[in-house]
mmCIF file of C-alpha atoms in Angstrom:
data_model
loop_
_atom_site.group_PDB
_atom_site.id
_atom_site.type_symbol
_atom_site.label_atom_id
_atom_site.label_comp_id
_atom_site.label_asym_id
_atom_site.label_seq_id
_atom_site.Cartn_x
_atom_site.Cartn_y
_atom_site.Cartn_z
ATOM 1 C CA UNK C 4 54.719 54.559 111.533
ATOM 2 C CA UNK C 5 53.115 54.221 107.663
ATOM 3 C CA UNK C 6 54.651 50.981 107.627
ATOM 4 C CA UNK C 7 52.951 49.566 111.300
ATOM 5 C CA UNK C 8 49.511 51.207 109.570
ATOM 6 C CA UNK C 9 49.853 49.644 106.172
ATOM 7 C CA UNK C 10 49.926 46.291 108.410
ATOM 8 C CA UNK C 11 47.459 47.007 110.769
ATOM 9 C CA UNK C 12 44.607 45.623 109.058
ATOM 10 C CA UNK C 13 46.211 41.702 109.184
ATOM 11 C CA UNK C 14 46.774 42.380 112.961
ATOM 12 C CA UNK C 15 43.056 44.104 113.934
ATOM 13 C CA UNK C 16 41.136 41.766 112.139
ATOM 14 C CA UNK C 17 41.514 38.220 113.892
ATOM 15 C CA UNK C 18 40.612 39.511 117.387
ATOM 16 C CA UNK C 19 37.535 41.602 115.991
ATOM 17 C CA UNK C 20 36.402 38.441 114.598
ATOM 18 C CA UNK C 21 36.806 36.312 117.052
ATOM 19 C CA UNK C 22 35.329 38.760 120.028
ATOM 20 C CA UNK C 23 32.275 38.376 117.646
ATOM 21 C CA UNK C 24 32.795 34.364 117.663
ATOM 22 C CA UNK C 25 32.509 34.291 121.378
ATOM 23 C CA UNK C 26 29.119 36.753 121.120
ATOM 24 C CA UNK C 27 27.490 34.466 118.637
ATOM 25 C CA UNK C 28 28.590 31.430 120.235
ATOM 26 C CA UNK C 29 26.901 32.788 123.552
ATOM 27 C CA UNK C 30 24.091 33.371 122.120
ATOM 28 C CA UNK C 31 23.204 30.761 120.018
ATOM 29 C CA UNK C 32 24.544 27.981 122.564
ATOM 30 C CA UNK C 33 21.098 26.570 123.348
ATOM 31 C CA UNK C 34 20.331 26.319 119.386
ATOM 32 C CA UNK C 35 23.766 24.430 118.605
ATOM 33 C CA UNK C 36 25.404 22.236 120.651
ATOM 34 C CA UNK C 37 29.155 22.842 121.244
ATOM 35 C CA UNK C 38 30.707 19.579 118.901
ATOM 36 C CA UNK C 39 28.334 19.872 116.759
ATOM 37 C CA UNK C 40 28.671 23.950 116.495
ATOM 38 C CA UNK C 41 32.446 23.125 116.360
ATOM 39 C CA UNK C 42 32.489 20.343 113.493
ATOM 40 C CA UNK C 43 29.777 22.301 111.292
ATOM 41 C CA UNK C 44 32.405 25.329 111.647
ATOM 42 C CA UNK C 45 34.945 23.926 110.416
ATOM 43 C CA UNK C 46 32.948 21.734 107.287
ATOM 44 C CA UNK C 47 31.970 25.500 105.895
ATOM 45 C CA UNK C 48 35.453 26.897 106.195
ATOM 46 C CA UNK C 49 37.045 24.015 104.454
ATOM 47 C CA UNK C 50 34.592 24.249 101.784
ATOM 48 C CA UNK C 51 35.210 28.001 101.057
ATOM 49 C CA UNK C 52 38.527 27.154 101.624
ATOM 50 C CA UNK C 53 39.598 24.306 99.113
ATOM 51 C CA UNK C 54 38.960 26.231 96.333
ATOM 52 C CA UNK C 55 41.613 28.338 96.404
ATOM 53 C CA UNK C 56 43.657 26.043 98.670
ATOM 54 C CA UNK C 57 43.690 22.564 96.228
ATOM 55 C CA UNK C 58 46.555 23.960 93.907
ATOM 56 C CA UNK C 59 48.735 25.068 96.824
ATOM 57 C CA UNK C 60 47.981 22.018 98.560
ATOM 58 C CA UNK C 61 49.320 19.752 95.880
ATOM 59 C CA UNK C 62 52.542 22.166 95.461
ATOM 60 C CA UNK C 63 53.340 21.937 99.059
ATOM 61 C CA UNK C 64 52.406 18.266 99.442
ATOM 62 C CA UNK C 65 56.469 17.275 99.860
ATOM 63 C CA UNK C 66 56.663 20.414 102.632
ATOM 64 C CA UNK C 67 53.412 18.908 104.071
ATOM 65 C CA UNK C 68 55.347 15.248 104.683
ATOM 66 C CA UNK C 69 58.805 16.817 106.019
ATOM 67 C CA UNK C 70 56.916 18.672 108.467
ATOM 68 C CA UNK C 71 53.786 16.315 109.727
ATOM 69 C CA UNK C 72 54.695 16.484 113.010
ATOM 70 C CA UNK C 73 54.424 20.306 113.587
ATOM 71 C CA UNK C 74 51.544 20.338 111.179
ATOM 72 C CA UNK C 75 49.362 17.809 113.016
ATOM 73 C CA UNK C 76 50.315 19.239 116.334
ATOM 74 C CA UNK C 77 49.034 22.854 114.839
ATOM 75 C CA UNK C 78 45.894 21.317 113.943
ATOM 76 C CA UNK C 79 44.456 19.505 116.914
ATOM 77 C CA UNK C 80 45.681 22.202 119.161
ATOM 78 C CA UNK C 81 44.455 25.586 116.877
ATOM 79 C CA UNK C 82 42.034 23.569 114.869
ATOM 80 C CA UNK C 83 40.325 20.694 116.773
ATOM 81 C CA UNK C 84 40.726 21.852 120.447
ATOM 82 C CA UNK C 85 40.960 25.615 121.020
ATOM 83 C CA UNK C 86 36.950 26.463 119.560
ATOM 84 C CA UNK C 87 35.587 23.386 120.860
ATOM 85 C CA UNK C 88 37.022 23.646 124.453
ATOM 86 C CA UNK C 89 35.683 27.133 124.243
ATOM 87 C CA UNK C 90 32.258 26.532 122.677
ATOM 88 C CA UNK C 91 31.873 23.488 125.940
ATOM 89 C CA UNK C 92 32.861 26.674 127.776
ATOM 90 C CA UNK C 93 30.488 29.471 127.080
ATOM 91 C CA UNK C 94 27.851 26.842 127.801
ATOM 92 C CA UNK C 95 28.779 27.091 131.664
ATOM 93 C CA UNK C 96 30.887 30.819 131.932
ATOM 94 C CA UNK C 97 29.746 34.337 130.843
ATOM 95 C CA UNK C 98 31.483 36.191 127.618
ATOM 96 C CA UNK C 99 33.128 37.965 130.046
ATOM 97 C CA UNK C 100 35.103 35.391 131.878
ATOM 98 C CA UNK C 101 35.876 33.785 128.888
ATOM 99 C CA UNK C 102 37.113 37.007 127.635
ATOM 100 C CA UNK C 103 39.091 37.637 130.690
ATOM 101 C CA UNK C 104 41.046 34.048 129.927
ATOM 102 C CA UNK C 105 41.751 34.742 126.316
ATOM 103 C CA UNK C 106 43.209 37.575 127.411
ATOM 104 C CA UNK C 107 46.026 35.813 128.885
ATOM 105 C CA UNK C 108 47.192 34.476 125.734
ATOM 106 C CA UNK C 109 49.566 36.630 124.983
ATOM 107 C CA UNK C 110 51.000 36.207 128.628
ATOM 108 C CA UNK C 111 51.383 32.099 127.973
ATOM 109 C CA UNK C 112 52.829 32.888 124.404
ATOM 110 C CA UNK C 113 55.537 34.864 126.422
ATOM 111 C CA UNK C 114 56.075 31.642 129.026
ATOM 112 C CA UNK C 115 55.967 29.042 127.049
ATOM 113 C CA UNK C 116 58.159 30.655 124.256
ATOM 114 C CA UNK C 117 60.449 31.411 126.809
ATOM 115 C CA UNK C 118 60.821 27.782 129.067
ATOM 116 C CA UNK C 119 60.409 25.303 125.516
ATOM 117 C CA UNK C 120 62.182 28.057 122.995
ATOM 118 C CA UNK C 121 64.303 30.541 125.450
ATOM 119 C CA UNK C 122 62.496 33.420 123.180
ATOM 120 C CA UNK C 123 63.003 36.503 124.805
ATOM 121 C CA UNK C 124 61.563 40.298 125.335
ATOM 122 C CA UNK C 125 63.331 43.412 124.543
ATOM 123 C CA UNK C 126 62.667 46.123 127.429
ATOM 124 C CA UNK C 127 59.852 47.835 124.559
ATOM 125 C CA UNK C 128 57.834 44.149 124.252
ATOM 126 C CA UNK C 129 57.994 43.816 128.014
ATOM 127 C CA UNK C 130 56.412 47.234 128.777
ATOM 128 C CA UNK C 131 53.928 46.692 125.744
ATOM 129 C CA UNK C 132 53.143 43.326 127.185
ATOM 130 C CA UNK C 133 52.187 45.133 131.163
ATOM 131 C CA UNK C 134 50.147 48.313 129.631
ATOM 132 C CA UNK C 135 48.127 46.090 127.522
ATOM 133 C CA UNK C 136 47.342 43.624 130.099
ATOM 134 C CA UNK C 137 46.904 46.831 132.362
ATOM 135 C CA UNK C 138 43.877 47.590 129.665
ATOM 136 C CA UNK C 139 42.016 44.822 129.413
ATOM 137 C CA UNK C 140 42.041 44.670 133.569
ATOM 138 C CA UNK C 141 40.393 48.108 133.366
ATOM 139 C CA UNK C 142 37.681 46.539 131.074
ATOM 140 C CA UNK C 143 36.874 43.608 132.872
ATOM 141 C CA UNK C 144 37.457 44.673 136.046
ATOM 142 C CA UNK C 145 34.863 47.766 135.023
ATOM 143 C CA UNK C 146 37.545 50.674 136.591
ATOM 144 C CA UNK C 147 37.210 49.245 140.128
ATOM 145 C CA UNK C 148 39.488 46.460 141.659
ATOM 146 C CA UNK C 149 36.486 45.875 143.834
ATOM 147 C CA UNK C 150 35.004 43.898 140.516
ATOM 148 C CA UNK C 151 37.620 40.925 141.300
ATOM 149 C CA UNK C 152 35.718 39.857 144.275
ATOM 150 C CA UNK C 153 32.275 39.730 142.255
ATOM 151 C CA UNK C 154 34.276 37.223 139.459
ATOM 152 C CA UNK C 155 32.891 33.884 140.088
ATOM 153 C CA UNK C 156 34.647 30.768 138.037
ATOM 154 C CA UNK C 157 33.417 27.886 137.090
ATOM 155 C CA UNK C 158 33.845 24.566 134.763
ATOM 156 C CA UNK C 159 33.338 26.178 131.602
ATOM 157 C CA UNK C 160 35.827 28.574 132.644
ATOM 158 C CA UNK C 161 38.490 25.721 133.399
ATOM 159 C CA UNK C 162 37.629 24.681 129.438
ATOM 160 C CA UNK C 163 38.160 28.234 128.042
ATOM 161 C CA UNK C 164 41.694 28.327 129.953
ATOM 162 C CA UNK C 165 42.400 24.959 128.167
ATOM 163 C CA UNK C 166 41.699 26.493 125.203
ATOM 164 C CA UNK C 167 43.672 29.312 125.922
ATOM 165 C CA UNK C 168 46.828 26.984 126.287
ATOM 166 C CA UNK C 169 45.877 25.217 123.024
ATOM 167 C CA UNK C 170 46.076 28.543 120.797
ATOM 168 C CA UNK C 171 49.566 29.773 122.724
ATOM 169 C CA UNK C 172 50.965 26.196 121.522
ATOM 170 C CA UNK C 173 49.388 26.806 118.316
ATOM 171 C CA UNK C 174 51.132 30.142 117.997
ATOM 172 C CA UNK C 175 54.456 29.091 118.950
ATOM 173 C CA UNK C 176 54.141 26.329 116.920
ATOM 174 C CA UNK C 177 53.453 27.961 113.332
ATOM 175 C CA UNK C 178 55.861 30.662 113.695
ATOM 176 C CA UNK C 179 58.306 26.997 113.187
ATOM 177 C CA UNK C 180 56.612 25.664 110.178
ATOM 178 C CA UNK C 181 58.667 27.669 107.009
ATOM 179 C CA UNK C 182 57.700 30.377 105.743
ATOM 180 C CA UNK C 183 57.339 29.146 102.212
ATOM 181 C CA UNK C 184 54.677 26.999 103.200
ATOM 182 C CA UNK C 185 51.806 28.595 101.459
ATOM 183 C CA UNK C 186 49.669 29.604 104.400
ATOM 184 C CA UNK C 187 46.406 29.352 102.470
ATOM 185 C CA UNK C 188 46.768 25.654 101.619
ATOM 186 C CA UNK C 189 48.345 24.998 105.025
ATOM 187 C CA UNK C 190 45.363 26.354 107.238
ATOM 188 C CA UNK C 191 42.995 23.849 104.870
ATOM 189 C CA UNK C 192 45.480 20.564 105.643
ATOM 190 C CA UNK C 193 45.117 22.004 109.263
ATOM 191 C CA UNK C 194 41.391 22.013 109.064
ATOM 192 C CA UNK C 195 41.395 18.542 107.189
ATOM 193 C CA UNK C 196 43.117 17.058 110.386
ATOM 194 C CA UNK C 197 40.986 18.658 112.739
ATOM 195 C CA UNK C 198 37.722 17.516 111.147
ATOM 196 C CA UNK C 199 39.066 13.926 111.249
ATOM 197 C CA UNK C 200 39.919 14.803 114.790
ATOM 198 C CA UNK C 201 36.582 16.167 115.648
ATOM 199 C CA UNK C 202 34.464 13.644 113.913
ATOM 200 C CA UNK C 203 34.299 10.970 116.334
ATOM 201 C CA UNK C 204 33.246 13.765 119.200
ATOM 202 C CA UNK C 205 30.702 14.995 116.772
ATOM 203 C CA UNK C 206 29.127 11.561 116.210
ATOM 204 C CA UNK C 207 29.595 10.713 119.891
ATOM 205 C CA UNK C 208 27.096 14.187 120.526
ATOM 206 C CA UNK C 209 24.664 13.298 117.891
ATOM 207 C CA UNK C 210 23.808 9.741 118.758
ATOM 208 C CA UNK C 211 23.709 11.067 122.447
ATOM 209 C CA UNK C 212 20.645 12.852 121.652
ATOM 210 C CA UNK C 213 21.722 16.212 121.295
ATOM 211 C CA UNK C 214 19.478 18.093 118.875
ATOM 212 C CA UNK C 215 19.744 21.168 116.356
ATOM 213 C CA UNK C 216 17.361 24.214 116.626
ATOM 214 C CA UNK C 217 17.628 25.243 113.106
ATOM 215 C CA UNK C 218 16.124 28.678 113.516
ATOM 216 C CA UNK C 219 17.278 31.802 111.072
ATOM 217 C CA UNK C 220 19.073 33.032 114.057
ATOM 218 C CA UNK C 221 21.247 29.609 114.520
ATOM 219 C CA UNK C 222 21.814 29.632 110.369
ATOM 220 C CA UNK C 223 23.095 32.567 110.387
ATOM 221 C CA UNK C 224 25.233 32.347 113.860
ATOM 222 C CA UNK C 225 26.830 29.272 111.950
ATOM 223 C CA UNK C 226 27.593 31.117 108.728
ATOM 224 C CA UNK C 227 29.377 33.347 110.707
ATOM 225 C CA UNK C 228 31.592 31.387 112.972
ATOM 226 C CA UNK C 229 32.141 29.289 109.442
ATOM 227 C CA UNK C 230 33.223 32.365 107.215
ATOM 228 C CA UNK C 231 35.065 34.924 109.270
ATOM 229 C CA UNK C 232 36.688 33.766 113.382
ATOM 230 C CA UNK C 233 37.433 30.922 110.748
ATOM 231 C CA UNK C 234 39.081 31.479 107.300
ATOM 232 C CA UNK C 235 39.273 35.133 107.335
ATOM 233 C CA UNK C 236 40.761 35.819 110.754
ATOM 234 C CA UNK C 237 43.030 32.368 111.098
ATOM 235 C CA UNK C 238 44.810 33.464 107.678
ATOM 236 C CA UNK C 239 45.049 36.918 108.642
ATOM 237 C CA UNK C 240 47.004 35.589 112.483
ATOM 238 C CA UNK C 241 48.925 33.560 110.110
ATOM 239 C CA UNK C 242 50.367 36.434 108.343
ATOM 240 C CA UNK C 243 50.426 38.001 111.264
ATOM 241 C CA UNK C 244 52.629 35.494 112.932
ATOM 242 C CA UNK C 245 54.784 35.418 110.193
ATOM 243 C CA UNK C 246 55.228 39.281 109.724
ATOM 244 C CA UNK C 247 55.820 40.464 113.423
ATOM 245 C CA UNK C 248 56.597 37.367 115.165
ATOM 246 C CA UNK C 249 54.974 34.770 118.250
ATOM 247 C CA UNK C 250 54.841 37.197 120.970
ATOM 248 C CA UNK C 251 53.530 40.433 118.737
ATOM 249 C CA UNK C 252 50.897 38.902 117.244
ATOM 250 C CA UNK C 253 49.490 37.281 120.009
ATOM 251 C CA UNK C 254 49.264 40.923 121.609
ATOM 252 C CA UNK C 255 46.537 41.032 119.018
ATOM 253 C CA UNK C 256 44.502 39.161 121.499
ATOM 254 C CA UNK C 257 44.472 41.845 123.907
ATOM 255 C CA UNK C 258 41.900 43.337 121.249
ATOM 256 C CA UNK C 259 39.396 40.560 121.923
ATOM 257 C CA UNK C 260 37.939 42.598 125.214
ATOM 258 C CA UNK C 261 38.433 45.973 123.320
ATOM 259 C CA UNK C 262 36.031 44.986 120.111
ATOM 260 C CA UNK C 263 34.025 42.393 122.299
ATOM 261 C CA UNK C 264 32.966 45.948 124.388
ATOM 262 C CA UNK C 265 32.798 47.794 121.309
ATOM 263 C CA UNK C 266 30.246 45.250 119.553
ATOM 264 C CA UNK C 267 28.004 44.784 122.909
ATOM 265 C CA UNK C 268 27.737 48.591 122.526
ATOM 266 C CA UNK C 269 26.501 48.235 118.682
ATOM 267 C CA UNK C 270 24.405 45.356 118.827
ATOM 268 C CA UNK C 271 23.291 44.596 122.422
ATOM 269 C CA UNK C 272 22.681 48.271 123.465
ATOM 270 C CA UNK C 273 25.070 48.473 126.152
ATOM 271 C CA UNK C 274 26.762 51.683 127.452
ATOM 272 C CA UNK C 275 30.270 53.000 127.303
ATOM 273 C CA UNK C 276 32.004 53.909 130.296
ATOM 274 C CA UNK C 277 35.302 56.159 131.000
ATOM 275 C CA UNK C 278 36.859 52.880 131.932
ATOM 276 C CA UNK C 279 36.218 51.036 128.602
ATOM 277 C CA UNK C 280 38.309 54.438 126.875
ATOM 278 C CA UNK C 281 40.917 54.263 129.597
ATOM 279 C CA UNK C 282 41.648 50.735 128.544
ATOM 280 C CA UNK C 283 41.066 50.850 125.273
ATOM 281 C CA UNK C 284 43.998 53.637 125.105
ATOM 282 C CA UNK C 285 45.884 51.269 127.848
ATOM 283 C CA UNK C 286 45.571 48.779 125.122
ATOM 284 C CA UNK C 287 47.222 50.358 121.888
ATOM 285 C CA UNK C 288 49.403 52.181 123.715
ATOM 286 C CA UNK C 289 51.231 48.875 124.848
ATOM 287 C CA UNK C 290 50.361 47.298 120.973
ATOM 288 C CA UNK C 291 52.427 50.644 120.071
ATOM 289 C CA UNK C 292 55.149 49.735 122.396
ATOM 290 C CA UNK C 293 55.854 46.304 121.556
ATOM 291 C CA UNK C 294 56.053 47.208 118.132
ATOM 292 C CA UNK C 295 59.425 49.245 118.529
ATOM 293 C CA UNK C 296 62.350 47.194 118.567
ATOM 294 C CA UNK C 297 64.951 47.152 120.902
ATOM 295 C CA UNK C 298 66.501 50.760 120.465
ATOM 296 C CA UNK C 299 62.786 52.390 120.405
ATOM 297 C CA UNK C 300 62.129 52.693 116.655
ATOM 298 C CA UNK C 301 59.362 51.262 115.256
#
């Protein structure tokens, strides 16, 4: 038990900044359009990034080559396509829908591993897996099963579900890079190729006409998105990935509709409901569970 709280930290972090991505994304979607929200992201990550990254970079340059395939593939699918697909999104779906999509994450992490990798659950991950996707049905559904009916989808919500698939392939796919890939200078190659990637959208956008409201509000929305859903939280998942595996880390995403209630609460004024405790609970209790391997012991 000391040992799953001395890690908890790497695994909490990426969905509590990323429930915060989607609320500043939301809000600041008429300000920034989605490309161009999605290239400037990235442009202030790498340059935090590089840095400390440069040095790593150039040791792992050989690594880089014998694994270009995986690396690339990581990229465009955790880099270039999972915020932008979900950025188009939020300008056509609610937080809450798009909320209620990354929550299945964890669910295609569990598919895919299983049909392309034959990964497979012990009896503790599988009952983890249903109580925590038990939880975040209680949150979005709001306690009542009569919610389901009022959930209306639409195009935006078909581009968060894209994205969705993009970041279980992303998942699956680092836990096969090796782990003495330096993670730090791997996530700035990875956001190297998804710039290039992005760059031709993001012109396409600009000479569209698409313009920038470059109000304190959209500054500092940018910043955000830039510094933390971006370097912080993707090299926290990456040790993540690499400490408890595929499938447990992408449990972490469970969190997303947990913090995302939590921080409507702080900053929007919302209330708290019984429901949003019952889930929550629902929630680390099956985080708890699929932490125990296969005889029960943590």
């Amino acid at each position: 038990m000391n040992k799953l709280l001395a890690q908890l930290p790497v695994f909490i972090t990426p969905p509590l900044l990323w429930a915060g991505n989607m609320i500043v994304a939301r809000a600041i979607r008429d300000d920034i359009p989605p490309l161009t929200l999605a290239f400037g992201r990235w442009v202030i990550s790498l340059l935090i990034l590089l840095p400390f990254a440069w040095a790593l970079m150039r040791r792992d340059r050989l690594r880089y080559r014998q694994h270009y395939r995986l690396i690339i593939g990581t990229a465009l699918a955790g880099i270039a396509a999972f915020n932008t697909f979900v950025y188009i999104g939020l300008h056509t779906t609610t937080s809450t829908n798009a909320l209620l999509l990354n929550s299945c994450i964890p669910v295609l992490i569990m598919l895919l591993g299983a049909v392309f990798y034959r990964q497979g659950l012990n009896r503790w991950q599988s009952l983890g897996l249903v109580l925590s996707l038990a939880g975040v049905a209680v949150i979005i559904l709001r306690g009542s099963w009569h919610n389901l009916l009022a959930l209306r989808f639409a195009v935006g919500d078909v581009w968060v579900f894209a994205a969705t698939v993009c970041w279980a392939v992303y998942t699956l796919w680092m836990k096969r890079l090796p782990a003495d890939i330096h993670r730090t200078g791997l996530t700035a190659v990875q956001i190297l190729i998804g710039l290039f990637a992005l760059l031709p959208f993001f012109l396409w956008e600009t000479v569209s006409g698409a313009t920038v409201n470059w109000q304190p509000a959209a500054l500092l929305g940018l910043a955000y998105v830039g510094i933390f859903p971006s370097v912080v939280a993707y090299l926290c998942y990456t040790a993540a990935i690499a400490r408890f595996g595929a499938v447990r880390a992408g449990l972490s995403i469970h969190l997303m509709p947990v913090f995302g209630t939590l921080l409507a609460f702080l900053l929007l004024d919302e209330q708290l409901h019984a429901y949003h405790w019952f889930g929550m609970a629902a929630i680390f209790g099956g985080i708890l569970l699929s932490s125990r391997n296969a005889e029960g012991k943590p």
